[in-house]
């Protein structure tokens, strides 16, 4: 099973969902897959008599995995998705709410720390931005976020919430948007908490290794890992390291020799992934 965000419909066996493989000391041994994300065919979307987009179903549920970004020299331009824990978002069509309004009903797994105001929460912002892409919808949307990733852990917690939220809302209305299109709502969400970078949100949505060549315009390339399974040992620290705070301590300038060395190491990293 390729590790990426996906819509959950009906009953799935454990082999169809992302799995945690081994526990080693305080870390988890996880693997990433070389295959690319698959997309279902898109059919015409039903609209009401006033031209508003109607939901395909009352409830849609989506999962998004943990991601590892930067990967040594790949600061802000390289990331990958890994099997194991992740976030789940449930989106519900709410006919009693004004069209396009987003509310958060409940969040679990955060110890009450995340805001329930949609405009102040990663999952809510991603949902709002996804609805903007969908266009005029005839109902509101209520979200439930089931946090499976710890906050400030370096495992793409905010990106997982954003990716699952975007996929769930999109699925609620028949999935007219591709996963590539959902990267932009995810970027808008990430920008509120950690900066405008796609090295977590892109692999959370697409799976596998992702190379971010540019943001404006968005230029994302998936890298095929041709050597079978690759295992990571992820260690969850006892302290939190919020991305925005960690980025704030980085130097504004680096020596030319350091920049040249980083470019060389980055090229070597990409070469070893695809060759």
PDB file of C-alpha atoms in Angstrom:
ATOM      1  CA  UNK A   1       0.000   0.000   0.000  1.00  0.00           C
ATOM      2  CA  UNK A   2       1.406   3.359  -1.010  1.00  0.00           C
ATOM      3  CA  UNK A   3       1.655   5.775   1.878  1.00  0.00           C
ATOM      4  CA  UNK A   4      -0.233   8.965   1.107  1.00  0.00           C
ATOM      5  CA  UNK A   5      -3.376  10.741   2.218  1.00  0.00           C
ATOM      6  CA  UNK A   6      -6.457   8.828   1.171  1.00  0.00           C
ATOM      7  CA  UNK A   7     -10.222   8.843   1.398  1.00  0.00           C
ATOM      8  CA  UNK A   8     -11.605   6.089   3.632  1.00  0.00           C
ATOM      9  CA  UNK A   9     -14.895   4.586   2.475  1.00  0.00           C
ATOM     10  CA  UNK A  10     -16.554   1.458   3.822  1.00  0.00           C
ATOM     11  CA  UNK A  11     -14.599  -1.222   5.706  1.00  0.00           C
ATOM     12  CA  UNK A  12     -10.856  -1.642   5.173  1.00  0.00           C
ATOM     13  CA  UNK A  13      -8.581  -4.432   6.288  1.00  0.00           C
ATOM     14  CA  UNK A  14      -5.371  -3.560   8.161  1.00  0.00           C
ATOM     15  CA  UNK A  15      -3.329  -4.348   5.048  1.00  0.00           C
ATOM     16  CA  UNK A  16      -5.162  -1.595   3.154  1.00  0.00           C
ATOM     17  CA  UNK A  17      -4.346   1.091   5.678  1.00  0.00           C
ATOM     18  CA  UNK A  18      -0.949   2.466   6.674  1.00  0.00           C
ATOM     19  CA  UNK A  19       0.675   0.327   9.332  1.00  0.00           C
ATOM     20  CA  UNK A  20       3.242   0.694  12.112  1.00  0.00           C
ATOM     21  CA  UNK A  21       5.823  -2.048  11.642  1.00  0.00           C
ATOM     22  CA  UNK A  22       8.192  -2.275  14.603  1.00  0.00           C
ATOM     23  CA  UNK A  23       8.899  -0.478  17.849  1.00  0.00           C
ATOM     24  CA  UNK A  24      12.554   0.059  18.651  1.00  0.00           C
ATOM     25  CA  UNK A  25      13.404   1.754  21.947  1.00  0.00           C
ATOM     26  CA  UNK A  26      11.672   5.161  21.718  1.00  0.00           C
ATOM     27  CA  UNK A  27      11.387   5.211  17.930  1.00  0.00           C
ATOM     28  CA  UNK A  28       9.250   3.616  15.272  1.00  0.00           C
ATOM     29  CA  UNK A  29      10.727   1.787  12.307  1.00  0.00           C
ATOM     30  CA  UNK A  30       8.730   2.835   9.264  1.00  0.00           C
ATOM     31  CA  UNK A  31       9.042   2.489   5.538  1.00  0.00           C
ATOM     32  CA  UNK A  32       8.285   4.585   2.514  1.00  0.00           C
ATOM     33  CA  UNK A  33       7.169   3.225  -0.833  1.00  0.00           C
ATOM     34  CA  UNK A  34       8.394   3.929  -4.373  1.00  0.00           C
ATOM     35  CA  UNK A  35       5.042   3.865  -6.143  1.00  0.00           C
ATOM     36  CA  UNK A  36       3.153   6.996  -7.160  1.00  0.00           C
ATOM     37  CA  UNK A  37      -0.242   8.060  -5.883  1.00  0.00           C
ATOM     38  CA  UNK A  38      -3.251   6.802  -7.792  1.00  0.00           C
ATOM     39  CA  UNK A  39      -6.323   8.880  -8.511  1.00  0.00           C
ATOM     40  CA  UNK A  40      -9.843   7.691  -9.210  1.00  0.00           C
ATOM     41  CA  UNK A  41     -11.641   8.931 -12.312  1.00  0.00           C
ATOM     42  CA  UNK A  42     -13.731  12.065 -11.807  1.00  0.00           C
ATOM     43  CA  UNK A  43     -17.363  12.196 -12.875  1.00  0.00           C
ATOM     44  CA  UNK A  44     -19.655  15.181 -13.363  1.00  0.00           C
ATOM     45  CA  UNK A  45     -20.533  16.766 -10.024  1.00  0.00           C
ATOM     46  CA  UNK A  46     -24.226  17.127  -9.101  1.00  0.00           C
ATOM     47  CA  UNK A  47     -25.467  20.672  -8.600  1.00  0.00           C
ATOM     48  CA  UNK A  48     -28.705  21.954  -7.131  1.00  0.00           C
ATOM     49  CA  UNK A  49     -31.204  23.982  -9.121  1.00  0.00           C
ATOM     50  CA  UNK A  50     -29.450  27.216  -8.114  1.00  0.00           C
ATOM     51  CA  UNK A  51     -26.101  25.996  -9.428  1.00  0.00           C
ATOM     52  CA  UNK A  52     -24.538  25.191  -6.071  1.00  0.00           C
ATOM     53  CA  UNK A  53     -22.371  22.093  -5.686  1.00  0.00           C
ATOM     54  CA  UNK A  54     -24.183  19.356  -3.759  1.00  0.00           C
ATOM     55  CA  UNK A  55     -22.462  16.848  -1.463  1.00  0.00           C
ATOM     56  CA  UNK A  56     -22.080  13.283  -2.741  1.00  0.00           C
ATOM     57  CA  UNK A  57     -22.528  11.866   0.738  1.00  0.00           C
ATOM     58  CA  UNK A  58     -23.275  12.966   4.265  1.00  0.00           C
ATOM     59  CA  UNK A  59     -19.902  11.998   5.748  1.00  0.00           C
ATOM     60  CA  UNK A  60     -16.396  11.549   4.320  1.00  0.00           C
ATOM     61  CA  UNK A  61     -13.361  10.304   6.231  1.00  0.00           C
ATOM     62  CA  UNK A  62      -9.704  10.700   5.253  1.00  0.00           C
ATOM     63  CA  UNK A  63      -6.292   9.707   6.607  1.00  0.00           C
ATOM     64  CA  UNK A  64      -2.922  11.425   6.131  1.00  0.00           C
ATOM     65  CA  UNK A  65       0.437   9.998   7.250  1.00  0.00           C
ATOM     66  CA  UNK A  66       3.468  11.355   9.021  1.00  0.00           C
ATOM     67  CA  UNK A  67       6.102  12.982   6.839  1.00  0.00           C
ATOM     68  CA  UNK A  68       9.820  13.642   7.161  1.00  0.00           C
ATOM     69  CA  UNK A  69      10.982  16.901   5.594  1.00  0.00           C
ATOM     70  CA  UNK A  70      14.347  18.541   4.848  1.00  0.00           C
ATOM     71  CA  UNK A  71      16.221  15.191   4.884  1.00  0.00           C
ATOM     72  CA  UNK A  72      19.687  16.553   5.583  1.00  0.00           C
ATOM     73  CA  UNK A  73      20.626  18.913   2.733  1.00  0.00           C
ATOM     74  CA  UNK A  74      17.028  19.013   1.408  1.00  0.00           C
ATOM     75  CA  UNK A  75      15.941  22.002   3.488  1.00  0.00           C
ATOM     76  CA  UNK A  76      12.502  23.145   2.255  1.00  0.00           C
ATOM     77  CA  UNK A  77      12.761  21.168  -0.992  1.00  0.00           C
ATOM     78  CA  UNK A  78      12.691  17.471  -0.043  1.00  0.00           C
ATOM     79  CA  UNK A  79      10.273  15.356   1.950  1.00  0.00           C
ATOM     80  CA  UNK A  80       8.774  11.880   2.119  1.00  0.00           C
ATOM     81  CA  UNK A  81       5.779  10.133   3.620  1.00  0.00           C
ATOM     82  CA  UNK A  82       6.223   7.197   6.002  1.00  0.00           C
ATOM     83  CA  UNK A  83       3.951   4.384   7.096  1.00  0.00           C
ATOM     84  CA  UNK A  84       2.536   4.299  10.590  1.00  0.00           C
ATOM     85  CA  UNK A  85       0.540   6.791  12.605  1.00  0.00           C
ATOM     86  CA  UNK A  86      -1.260   9.732  11.069  1.00  0.00           C
ATOM     87  CA  UNK A  87      -4.244  12.030  11.411  1.00  0.00           C
ATOM     88  CA  UNK A  88      -7.837  11.239  10.500  1.00  0.00           C
ATOM     89  CA  UNK A  89     -10.420  13.873   9.579  1.00  0.00           C
ATOM     90  CA  UNK A  90     -14.167  13.318   9.297  1.00  0.00           C
ATOM     91  CA  UNK A  91     -16.094  15.860   7.217  1.00  0.00           C
ATOM     92  CA  UNK A  92     -19.875  16.090   7.517  1.00  0.00           C
ATOM     93  CA  UNK A  93     -22.297  17.922   5.245  1.00  0.00           C
ATOM     94  CA  UNK A  94     -24.341  20.363   7.356  1.00  0.00           C
ATOM     95  CA  UNK A  95     -27.485  21.554   5.530  1.00  0.00           C
ATOM     96  CA  UNK A  96     -28.367  23.882   8.436  1.00  0.00           C
ATOM     97  CA  UNK A  97     -25.153  25.880   8.032  1.00  0.00           C
ATOM     98  CA  UNK A  98     -24.696  28.571   5.359  1.00  0.00           C
ATOM     99  CA  UNK A  99     -23.055  27.304   2.190  1.00  0.00           C
ATOM    100  CA  UNK A 100     -19.274  27.176   2.532  1.00  0.00           C
ATOM    101  CA  UNK A 101     -19.147  27.723   6.304  1.00  0.00           C
ATOM    102  CA  UNK A 102     -16.698  25.453   8.142  1.00  0.00           C
ATOM    103  CA  UNK A 103     -16.932  24.527  11.830  1.00  0.00           C
ATOM    104  CA  UNK A 104     -14.839  22.167  13.953  1.00  0.00           C
ATOM    105  CA  UNK A 105     -17.013  19.910  16.103  1.00  0.00           C
ATOM    106  CA  UNK A 106     -14.364  18.021  18.005  1.00  0.00           C
ATOM    107  CA  UNK A 107     -10.643  17.326  18.275  1.00  0.00           C
ATOM    108  CA  UNK A 108      -9.145  14.310  20.031  1.00  0.00           C
ATOM    109  CA  UNK A 109      -5.529  13.429  20.815  1.00  0.00           C
ATOM    110  CA  UNK A 110      -4.339  17.006  21.409  1.00  0.00           C
ATOM    111  CA  UNK A 111      -5.026  17.306  25.147  1.00  0.00           C
ATOM    112  CA  UNK A 112      -7.301  20.266  24.417  1.00  0.00           C
ATOM    113  CA  UNK A 113      -4.490  22.440  23.041  1.00  0.00           C
ATOM    114  CA  UNK A 114      -5.680  23.054  19.483  1.00  0.00           C
ATOM    115  CA  UNK A 115      -8.262  25.783  18.746  1.00  0.00           C
ATOM    116  CA  UNK A 116     -11.781  24.844  17.684  1.00  0.00           C
ATOM    117  CA  UNK A 117     -12.132  27.980  15.559  1.00  0.00           C
ATOM    118  CA  UNK A 118     -11.778  26.801  11.959  1.00  0.00           C
ATOM    119  CA  UNK A 119      -9.923  29.900  10.755  1.00  0.00           C
ATOM    120  CA  UNK A 120      -7.282  29.398  13.479  1.00  0.00           C
ATOM    121  CA  UNK A 121      -6.686  25.682  12.982  1.00  0.00           C
ATOM    122  CA  UNK A 122      -4.686  23.878  10.277  1.00  0.00           C
ATOM    123  CA  UNK A 123      -7.490  21.480   9.429  1.00  0.00           C
ATOM    124  CA  UNK A 124     -10.063  24.294   9.281  1.00  0.00           C
ATOM    125  CA  UNK A 125      -7.912  26.520   7.069  1.00  0.00           C
ATOM    126  CA  UNK A 126      -7.242  23.652   4.643  1.00  0.00           C
ATOM    127  CA  UNK A 127     -10.976  22.919   4.507  1.00  0.00           C
ATOM    128  CA  UNK A 128     -11.847  26.580   3.879  1.00  0.00           C
ATOM    129  CA  UNK A 129      -9.269  26.867   1.090  1.00  0.00           C
ATOM    130  CA  UNK A 130     -10.456  23.606  -0.478  1.00  0.00           C
ATOM    131  CA  UNK A 131     -14.025  24.909  -0.554  1.00  0.00           C
ATOM    132  CA  UNK A 132     -12.781  28.043  -2.338  1.00  0.00           C
ATOM    133  CA  UNK A 133     -11.408  25.786  -5.080  1.00  0.00           C
ATOM    134  CA  UNK A 134     -14.604  23.728  -5.209  1.00  0.00           C
ATOM    135  CA  UNK A 135     -16.685  26.859  -5.747  1.00  0.00           C
ATOM    136  CA  UNK A 136     -20.203  27.582  -4.549  1.00  0.00           C
ATOM    137  CA  UNK A 137     -21.412  24.726  -2.313  1.00  0.00           C
ATOM    138  CA  UNK A 138     -24.929  24.433  -0.975  1.00  0.00           C
ATOM    139  CA  UNK A 139     -24.164  23.481   2.636  1.00  0.00           C
ATOM    140  CA  UNK A 140     -21.735  24.017   5.460  1.00  0.00           C
ATOM    141  CA  UNK A 141     -19.120  21.489   6.576  1.00  0.00           C
ATOM    142  CA  UNK A 142     -18.385  20.217  10.097  1.00  0.00           C
ATOM    143  CA  UNK A 143     -15.001  18.661  10.865  1.00  0.00           C
ATOM    144  CA  UNK A 144     -13.813  16.172  13.448  1.00  0.00           C
ATOM    145  CA  UNK A 145     -10.028  15.854  13.816  1.00  0.00           C
ATOM    146  CA  UNK A 146      -8.544  12.690  15.322  1.00  0.00           C
ATOM    147  CA  UNK A 147      -4.904  13.518  16.042  1.00  0.00           C
ATOM    148  CA  UNK A 148      -2.626  10.516  15.722  1.00  0.00           C
ATOM    149  CA  UNK A 149       0.626  12.485  15.531  1.00  0.00           C
ATOM    150  CA  UNK A 150       2.178  14.390  18.443  1.00  0.00           C
ATOM    151  CA  UNK A 151       2.471  18.163  18.179  1.00  0.00           C
ATOM    152  CA  UNK A 152       5.872  19.724  17.528  1.00  0.00           C
ATOM    153  CA  UNK A 153       7.463  16.332  16.885  1.00  0.00           C
ATOM    154  CA  UNK A 154       9.067  16.932  13.496  1.00  0.00           C
ATOM    155  CA  UNK A 155       6.734  14.359  11.941  1.00  0.00           C
ATOM    156  CA  UNK A 156       4.567  16.766   9.933  1.00  0.00           C
ATOM    157  CA  UNK A 157       1.700  16.918  12.414  1.00  0.00           C
ATOM    158  CA  UNK A 158       0.167  20.120  11.018  1.00  0.00           C
ATOM    159  CA  UNK A 159       0.595  18.918   7.423  1.00  0.00           C
ATOM    160  CA  UNK A 160      -1.182  15.644   8.235  1.00  0.00           C
ATOM    161  CA  UNK A 161      -4.164  17.548   9.647  1.00  0.00           C
ATOM    162  CA  UNK A 162      -4.255  19.846   6.627  1.00  0.00           C
ATOM    163  CA  UNK A 163      -3.901  17.033   4.093  1.00  0.00           C
ATOM    164  CA  UNK A 164      -6.581  14.865   5.698  1.00  0.00           C
ATOM    165  CA  UNK A 165      -8.909  17.858   5.989  1.00  0.00           C
ATOM    166  CA  UNK A 166      -8.503  18.805   2.336  1.00  0.00           C
ATOM    167  CA  UNK A 167      -8.999  15.225   1.132  1.00  0.00           C
ATOM    168  CA  UNK A 168     -12.070  14.681   3.347  1.00  0.00           C
ATOM    169  CA  UNK A 169     -13.820  17.876   2.197  1.00  0.00           C
ATOM    170  CA  UNK A 170     -12.960  17.140  -1.430  1.00  0.00           C
ATOM    171  CA  UNK A 171     -14.332  13.590  -1.059  1.00  0.00           C
ATOM    172  CA  UNK A 172     -17.536  14.926   0.505  1.00  0.00           C
ATOM    173  CA  UNK A 173     -18.289  16.575  -2.840  1.00  0.00           C
ATOM    174  CA  UNK A 174     -17.194  13.727  -5.096  1.00  0.00           C
ATOM    175  CA  UNK A 175     -13.428  14.409  -5.264  1.00  0.00           C
ATOM    176  CA  UNK A 176     -13.432  16.772  -8.268  1.00  0.00           C
ATOM    177  CA  UNK A 177      -9.987  18.102  -7.286  1.00  0.00           C
ATOM    178  CA  UNK A 178      -6.783  16.111  -7.755  1.00  0.00           C
ATOM    179  CA  UNK A 179      -4.326  15.596  -4.918  1.00  0.00           C
ATOM    180  CA  UNK A 180      -1.929  17.929  -6.728  1.00  0.00           C
ATOM    181  CA  UNK A 181      -4.581  20.659  -6.633  1.00  0.00           C
ATOM    182  CA  UNK A 182      -5.076  20.087  -2.908  1.00  0.00           C
ATOM    183  CA  UNK A 183      -1.455  21.046  -2.230  1.00  0.00           C
ATOM    184  CA  UNK A 184      -2.392  24.748  -2.473  1.00  0.00           C
ATOM    185  CA  UNK A 185      -5.002  24.596   0.335  1.00  0.00           C
ATOM    186  CA  UNK A 186      -2.439  22.663   2.359  1.00  0.00           C
ATOM    187  CA  UNK A 187       0.187  25.329   1.714  1.00  0.00           C
ATOM    188  CA  UNK A 188      -2.193  28.040   2.906  1.00  0.00           C
ATOM    189  CA  UNK A 189      -2.751  26.051   6.085  1.00  0.00           C
ATOM    190  CA  UNK A 190       0.958  25.409   6.680  1.00  0.00           C
ATOM    191  CA  UNK A 191       1.754  29.100   6.177  1.00  0.00           C
ATOM    192  CA  UNK A 192      -0.220  29.972   9.313  1.00  0.00           C
ATOM    193  CA  UNK A 193       1.846  27.765  11.636  1.00  0.00           C
ATOM    194  CA  UNK A 194       5.221  26.998  10.123  1.00  0.00           C
ATOM    195  CA  UNK A 195       5.814  28.962   6.935  1.00  0.00           C
ATOM    196  CA  UNK A 196       5.015  28.685   3.244  1.00  0.00           C
ATOM    197  CA  UNK A 197       6.832  25.465   2.366  1.00  0.00           C
ATOM    198  CA  UNK A 198       5.580  22.260   0.742  1.00  0.00           C
ATOM    199  CA  UNK A 199       8.084  19.667   1.933  1.00  0.00           C
ATOM    200  CA  UNK A 200       5.566  18.165   4.391  1.00  0.00           C
ATOM    201  CA  UNK A 201       2.192  18.819   2.779  1.00  0.00           C
ATOM    202  CA  UNK A 202       3.200  17.543  -0.689  1.00  0.00           C
ATOM    203  CA  UNK A 203       4.378  14.083   0.463  1.00  0.00           C
ATOM    204  CA  UNK A 204       1.442  13.887   2.908  1.00  0.00           C
ATOM    205  CA  UNK A 205      -0.885  14.165  -0.093  1.00  0.00           C
ATOM    206  CA  UNK A 206       1.110  12.400  -2.808  1.00  0.00           C
ATOM    207  CA  UNK A 207       3.148   9.844  -0.860  1.00  0.00           C
ATOM    208  CA  UNK A 208       6.714   8.687  -1.412  1.00  0.00           C
ATOM    209  CA  UNK A 209       9.608  11.072  -1.996  1.00  0.00           C
ATOM    210  CA  UNK A 210       8.751  14.559  -3.240  1.00  0.00           C
ATOM    211  CA  UNK A 211      11.065  17.208  -4.684  1.00  0.00           C
ATOM    212  CA  UNK A 212       9.817  20.801  -4.363  1.00  0.00           C
ATOM    213  CA  UNK A 213      11.304  22.743  -7.283  1.00  0.00           C
ATOM    214  CA  UNK A 214       9.285  25.900  -6.707  1.00  0.00           C
ATOM    215  CA  UNK A 215       6.272  27.399  -4.938  1.00  0.00           C
ATOM    216  CA  UNK A 216       5.244  30.350  -7.109  1.00  0.00           C
ATOM    217  CA  UNK A 217       4.313  28.797  -9.451  1.00  0.00           C
ATOM    218  CA  UNK A 218       4.016  25.464  -7.686  1.00  0.00           C
ATOM    219  CA  UNK A 219       6.429  22.910  -9.142  1.00  0.00           C
ATOM    220  CA  UNK A 220       6.367  19.501  -7.452  1.00  0.00           C
ATOM    221  CA  UNK A 221       8.110  16.373  -8.712  1.00  0.00           C
ATOM    222  CA  UNK A 222       7.682  12.883  -7.304  1.00  0.00           C
ATOM    223  CA  UNK A 223      10.877  10.828  -7.104  1.00  0.00           C
ATOM    224  CA  UNK A 224      10.664   7.102  -7.745  1.00  0.00           C
ATOM    225  CA  UNK A 225      12.682   5.169  -5.182  1.00  0.00           C
ATOM    226  CA  UNK A 226      13.774   2.121  -7.135  1.00  0.00           C
ATOM    227  CA  UNK A 227      15.468   0.091  -4.399  1.00  0.00           C
ATOM    228  CA  UNK A 228      12.488  -1.489  -2.627  1.00  0.00           C
ATOM    229  CA  UNK A 229      11.433  -0.598   0.897  1.00  0.00           C
ATOM    230  CA  UNK A 230      13.325   2.041   2.855  1.00  0.00           C
ATOM    231  CA  UNK A 231      13.062   2.024   6.659  1.00  0.00           C
ATOM    232  CA  UNK A 232      13.275   5.007   9.005  1.00  0.00           C
ATOM    233  CA  UNK A 233      13.627   5.012  12.780  1.00  0.00           C
ATOM    234  CA  UNK A 234      11.649   7.986  14.082  1.00  0.00           C
ATOM    235  CA  UNK A 235      12.339   9.114  17.640  1.00  0.00           C
ATOM    236  CA  UNK A 236       9.723  11.262  19.326  1.00  0.00           C
ATOM    237  CA  UNK A 237      11.560  13.698  21.635  1.00  0.00           C
ATOM    238  CA  UNK A 238      10.361  14.508  25.140  1.00  0.00           C
ATOM    239  CA  UNK A 239      10.309  18.192  24.206  1.00  0.00           C
ATOM    240  CA  UNK A 240       8.406  19.975  21.463  1.00  0.00           C
ATOM    241  CA  UNK A 241      10.152  21.786  18.642  1.00  0.00           C
ATOM    242  CA  UNK A 242       7.570  23.917  16.792  1.00  0.00           C
ATOM    243  CA  UNK A 243       8.653  24.518  13.209  1.00  0.00           C
ATOM    244  CA  UNK A 244       8.194  28.291  13.310  1.00  0.00           C
ATOM    245  CA  UNK A 245      10.403  28.587  16.395  1.00  0.00           C
ATOM    246  CA  UNK A 246      13.099  26.324  14.956  1.00  0.00           C
ATOM    247  CA  UNK A 247      13.181  28.276  11.687  1.00  0.00           C
ATOM    248  CA  UNK A 248      13.513  31.550  13.585  1.00  0.00           C
ATOM    249  CA  UNK A 249      16.976  30.617  14.897  1.00  0.00           C
ATOM    250  CA  UNK A 250      18.419  29.825  11.452  1.00  0.00           C
ATOM    251  CA  UNK A 251      21.039  32.235  10.091  1.00  0.00           C
ATOM    252  CA  UNK A 252      19.921  34.590   7.320  1.00  0.00           C
ATOM    253  CA  UNK A 253      23.195  34.099   5.440  1.00  0.00           C
ATOM    254  CA  UNK A 254      25.463  31.084   4.905  1.00  0.00           C
ATOM    255  CA  UNK A 255      29.035  31.004   3.565  1.00  0.00           C
ATOM    256  CA  UNK A 256      29.434  30.273  -0.134  1.00  0.00           C
ATOM    257  CA  UNK A 257      31.410  27.095   0.520  1.00  0.00           C
ATOM    258  CA  UNK A 258      28.629  25.812   2.771  1.00  0.00           C
ATOM    259  CA  UNK A 259      26.042  26.569   0.091  1.00  0.00           C
ATOM    260  CA  UNK A 260      28.110  24.781  -2.562  1.00  0.00           C
ATOM    261  CA  UNK A 261      28.594  21.766  -0.311  1.00  0.00           C
ATOM    262  CA  UNK A 262      24.861  21.622   0.454  1.00  0.00           C
ATOM    263  CA  UNK A 263      24.045  21.725  -3.272  1.00  0.00           C
ATOM    264  CA  UNK A 264      26.449  18.859  -3.896  1.00  0.00           C
ATOM    265  CA  UNK A 265      24.986  16.796  -1.044  1.00  0.00           C
ATOM    266  CA  UNK A 266      21.455  17.550  -2.278  1.00  0.00           C
ATOM    267  CA  UNK A 267      22.293  16.368  -5.764  1.00  0.00           C
ATOM    268  CA  UNK A 268      23.848  13.228  -4.281  1.00  0.00           C
ATOM    269  CA  UNK A 269      20.714  12.597  -2.198  1.00  0.00           C
ATOM    270  CA  UNK A 270      18.406  12.836  -5.212  1.00  0.00           C
ATOM    271  CA  UNK A 271      20.752  10.647  -7.248  1.00  0.00           C
ATOM    272  CA  UNK A 272      20.754   7.903  -4.642  1.00  0.00           C
ATOM    273  CA  UNK A 273      16.941   7.984  -4.466  1.00  0.00           C
ATOM    274  CA  UNK A 274      16.262   7.628  -8.185  1.00  0.00           C
ATOM    275  CA  UNK A 275      19.282   5.641  -9.389  1.00  0.00           C
TER     276      UNK A 275
END
